Amino acid sequence: MIGTGLTSTGGGIRLNPNNGVFLTASNPGGPGWDISVDNQSDEPHTVTPLVICAADPSITHQVGTTANGPTAESAATCPAGQFVAGGGVVAKAKNYLSLSISDANHWFGRAKNVNTIFTGVVAFARCSNRPHSAANGDPVTLQPGTTGTSQAQCPDGQVPTAGGGSGHPNVLHNASAPTATGWSLRATNTDNVPRLVVAHVVCTAP
């Protein structure tokens, strides 16, 4: 439940068991956070949604342009004078997220189409007048067909407001979630060669 005067900046899921399920959407929805997943395994999973909220009246919500294709990317842009505080990505069913990251002024999203003709990816940004920073974790090598986790940490004295991660389009996101000091991204390499996955976190002073 979102408190009065609070707005979501980031969010994600914890997953148990921690593979076999793929994110198709993780994005701001009103004051909260919306999640969509596709269970490609033959067993039930527990999905726990998570949201980070801020009491920041300057936050605005920006929507990127819809991108279509077998693998497609979208970007949402913050207005001049505002900083990215968070963001997320929406894709259609059977289109799995493989990128959700930021720079100072944009949130970028990408999804890979695994079944249908068009991906239909849209990125969203939460923008703030308050300065925010971004950091990447150490790259983790995933062998073909394996699942692994990358962790990104905020600078000392800062807290996470959003996160996600990056990698090859064939490295698909299973779970993406805040930690006490950063962000955790779990992903599966669906390629036939080793690929990297890198977690990403957006941070600010508390």
PDB file of C-alpha atoms in Angstrom, residues 98-195:
ATOM      1  CA  SER A  98      16.799  -7.705 -21.493  1.00  0.00           C
ATOM      2  CA  LEU A  99      17.665  -4.070 -20.653  1.00  0.00           C
ATOM      3  CA  SER A 100      16.415  -1.599 -18.047  1.00  0.00           C
ATOM      4  CA  ILE A 101      18.966   1.124 -17.234  1.00  0.00           C
ATOM      5  CA  SER A 102      19.439   4.883 -17.079  1.00  0.00           C
ATOM      6  CA  ASP A 103      21.800   7.723 -17.725  1.00  0.00           C
ATOM      7  CA  ALA A 104      21.423  11.185 -16.169  1.00  0.00           C
ATOM      8  CA  ASN A 105      18.446  12.145 -18.346  1.00  0.00           C
ATOM      9  CA  HIS A 106      16.932   8.948 -19.820  1.00  0.00           C
ATOM     10  CA  TRP A 107      15.558   5.551 -18.925  1.00  0.00           C
ATOM     11  CA  PHE A 108      16.230   2.854 -21.532  1.00  0.00           C
ATOM     12  CA  GLY A 109      14.341  -0.390 -22.026  1.00  0.00           C
ATOM     13  CA  ARG A 110      14.673  -3.368 -24.351  1.00  0.00           C
ATOM     14  CA  ALA A 111      12.842  -6.646 -24.862  1.00  0.00           C
ATOM     15  CA  LYS A 112      13.390  -9.692 -27.021  1.00  0.00           C
ATOM     16  CA  ASN A 113      10.507 -11.208 -28.931  1.00  0.00           C
ATOM     17  CA  VAL A 114      10.333 -14.966 -28.362  1.00  0.00           C
ATOM     18  CA  ASN A 115       7.002 -15.806 -29.974  1.00  0.00           C
ATOM     19  CA  THR A 116       5.167 -12.981 -31.755  1.00  0.00           C
ATOM     20  CA  ILE A 117       6.029 -10.616 -34.602  1.00  0.00           C
ATOM     21  CA  PHE A 118       6.267  -7.293 -32.771  1.00  0.00           C
ATOM     22  CA  THR A 119       7.900  -6.533 -29.443  1.00  0.00           C
ATOM     23  CA  GLY A 120       6.006  -3.358 -28.532  1.00  0.00           C
ATOM     24  CA  VAL A 121       8.426  -1.999 -25.904  1.00  0.00           C
ATOM     25  CA  VAL A 122       7.833   1.252 -23.975  1.00  0.00           C
ATOM     26  CA  ALA A 123      10.237   2.827 -21.461  1.00  0.00           C
ATOM     27  CA  PHE A 124       9.103   5.081 -18.609  1.00  0.00           C
ATOM     28  CA  ALA A 125      11.104   7.548 -16.513  1.00  0.00           C
ATOM     29  CA  ARG A 126      10.488   9.054 -13.098  1.00  0.00           C
ATOM     30  CA  CYS A 127      12.268  12.430 -13.047  1.00  0.00           C
ATOM     31  CA  SER A 128      13.203  14.617 -10.088  1.00  0.00           C
ATOM     32  CA  ASN A 129      14.671  18.017  -9.317  1.00  0.00           C
ATOM     33  CA  ARG A 130      16.963  16.285  -6.822  1.00  0.00           C
ATOM     34  CA  PRO A 131      20.351  15.046  -8.099  1.00  0.00           C
ATOM     35  CA  HIS A 132      20.652  11.281  -8.495  1.00  0.00           C
ATOM     36  CA  SER A 133      23.606   9.099  -9.471  1.00  0.00           C
ATOM     37  CA  ALA A 134      23.836   5.760 -11.254  1.00  0.00           C
ATOM     38  CA  ALA A 135      26.222   2.853 -10.806  1.00  0.00           C
ATOM     39  CA  ASN A 136      26.823  -0.492 -12.493  1.00  0.00           C
ATOM     40  CA  GLY A 137      27.825  -3.712 -10.790  1.00  0.00           C
ATOM     41  CA  ASP A 138      30.647  -6.034 -11.773  1.00  0.00           C
ATOM     42  CA  PRO A 139      29.915  -8.014 -14.952  1.00  0.00           C
ATOM     43  CA  VAL A 140      28.975 -11.654 -14.386  1.00  0.00           C
ATOM     44  CA  THR A 141      29.678 -14.196 -17.120  1.00  0.00           C
ATOM     45  CA  LEU A 142      26.816 -16.577 -17.854  1.00  0.00           C
ATOM     46  CA  GLN A 143      27.553 -19.771 -19.725  1.00  0.00           C
ATOM     47  CA  PRO A 144      25.016 -20.876 -22.372  1.00  0.00           C
ATOM     48  CA  GLY A 145      21.710 -21.881 -20.791  1.00  0.00           C
ATOM     49  CA  THR A 146      22.690 -20.802 -17.276  1.00  0.00           C
ATOM     50  CA  THR A 147      21.200 -18.299 -14.837  1.00  0.00           C
ATOM     51  CA  GLY A 148      23.158 -15.918 -12.611  1.00  0.00           C
ATOM     52  CA  THR A 149      22.992 -12.774 -10.491  1.00  0.00           C
ATOM     53  CA  SER A 150      24.809  -9.432 -10.673  1.00  0.00           C
ATOM     54  CA  GLN A 151      24.816  -6.900  -7.814  1.00  0.00           C
ATOM     55  CA  ALA A 152      25.236  -3.107  -8.043  1.00  0.00           C
ATOM     56  CA  GLN A 153      26.005  -0.931  -5.013  1.00  0.00           C
ATOM     57  CA  CYS A 154      25.167   2.700  -4.267  1.00  0.00           C
ATOM     58  CA  PRO A 155      27.969   5.045  -3.205  1.00  0.00           C
ATOM     59  CA  ASP A 156      28.482   5.375   0.525  1.00  0.00           C
ATOM     60  CA  GLY A 157      25.800   7.517   2.112  1.00  0.00           C
ATOM     61  CA  GLN A 158      23.266   7.020  -0.706  1.00  0.00           C
ATOM     62  CA  VAL A 159      20.233   4.737  -1.024  1.00  0.00           C
ATOM     63  CA  PRO A 160      18.698   3.004  -4.079  1.00  0.00           C
ATOM     64  CA  THR A 161      15.701   4.594  -5.793  1.00  0.00           C
ATOM     65  CA  ALA A 162      15.507   2.298  -8.848  1.00  0.00           C
ATOM     66  CA  GLY A 163      17.475  -0.264 -10.785  1.00  0.00           C
ATOM     67  CA  GLY A 164      17.688  -2.926 -13.435  1.00  0.00           C
ATOM     68  CA  GLY A 165      20.540  -4.084 -15.618  1.00  0.00           C
ATOM     69  CA  SER A 166      22.017  -4.726 -19.023  1.00  0.00           C
ATOM     70  CA  GLY A 167      23.506  -7.436 -21.167  1.00  0.00           C
ATOM     71  CA  HIS A 168      23.184  -9.028 -24.589  1.00  0.00           C
ATOM     72  CA  PRO A 169      19.626  -9.145 -26.021  1.00  0.00           C
ATOM     73  CA  ASN A 170      19.689 -12.911 -25.463  1.00  0.00           C
ATOM     74  CA  VAL A 171      20.298 -12.458 -21.710  1.00  0.00           C
ATOM     75  CA  LEU A 172      16.743 -12.277 -20.364  1.00  0.00           C
ATOM     76  CA  HIS A 173      15.715 -10.916 -16.960  1.00  0.00           C
ATOM     77  CA  ASN A 174      14.228 -13.307 -14.387  1.00  0.00           C
ATOM     78  CA  ALA A 175      14.124 -11.068 -11.305  1.00  0.00           C
ATOM     79  CA  SER A 176      15.116  -7.505 -10.512  1.00  0.00           C
ATOM     80  CA  ALA A 177      14.961  -6.143  -6.973  1.00  0.00           C
ATOM     81  CA  PRO A 178      16.345  -3.534  -4.584  1.00  0.00           C
ATOM     82  CA  THR A 179      18.683  -4.459  -1.753  1.00  0.00           C
ATOM     83  CA  ALA A 180      19.427  -2.371   1.335  1.00  0.00           C
ATOM     84  CA  THR A 181      22.380  -0.717  -0.419  1.00  0.00           C
ATOM     85  CA  GLY A 182      21.872  -1.300  -4.141  1.00  0.00           C
ATOM     86  CA  TRP A 183      20.248  -3.547  -6.717  1.00  0.00           C
ATOM     87  CA  SER A 184      20.189  -7.232  -7.650  1.00  0.00           C
ATOM     88  CA  LEU A 185      19.482  -8.557 -11.156  1.00  0.00           C
ATOM     89  CA  ARG A 186      19.030 -12.229 -12.006  1.00  0.00           C
ATOM     90  CA  ALA A 187      19.092 -13.244 -15.674  1.00  0.00           C
ATOM     91  CA  THR A 188      19.328 -16.263 -17.970  1.00  0.00           C
ATOM     92  CA  ASN A 189      21.646 -16.595 -20.963  1.00  0.00           C
ATOM     93  CA  THR A 190      19.502 -18.064 -23.747  1.00  0.00           C
ATOM     94  CA  ASP A 191      22.354 -17.806 -26.281  1.00  0.00           C
ATOM     95  CA  ASN A 192      24.734 -20.572 -27.356  1.00  0.00           C
ATOM     96  CA  VAL A 193      27.862 -18.619 -26.344  1.00  0.00           C
ATOM     97  CA  PRO A 194      28.874 -17.055 -22.982  1.00  0.00           C
ATOM     98  CA  ARG A 195      27.336 -13.633 -22.293  1.00  0.00           C
TER      99      ARG A 195
END
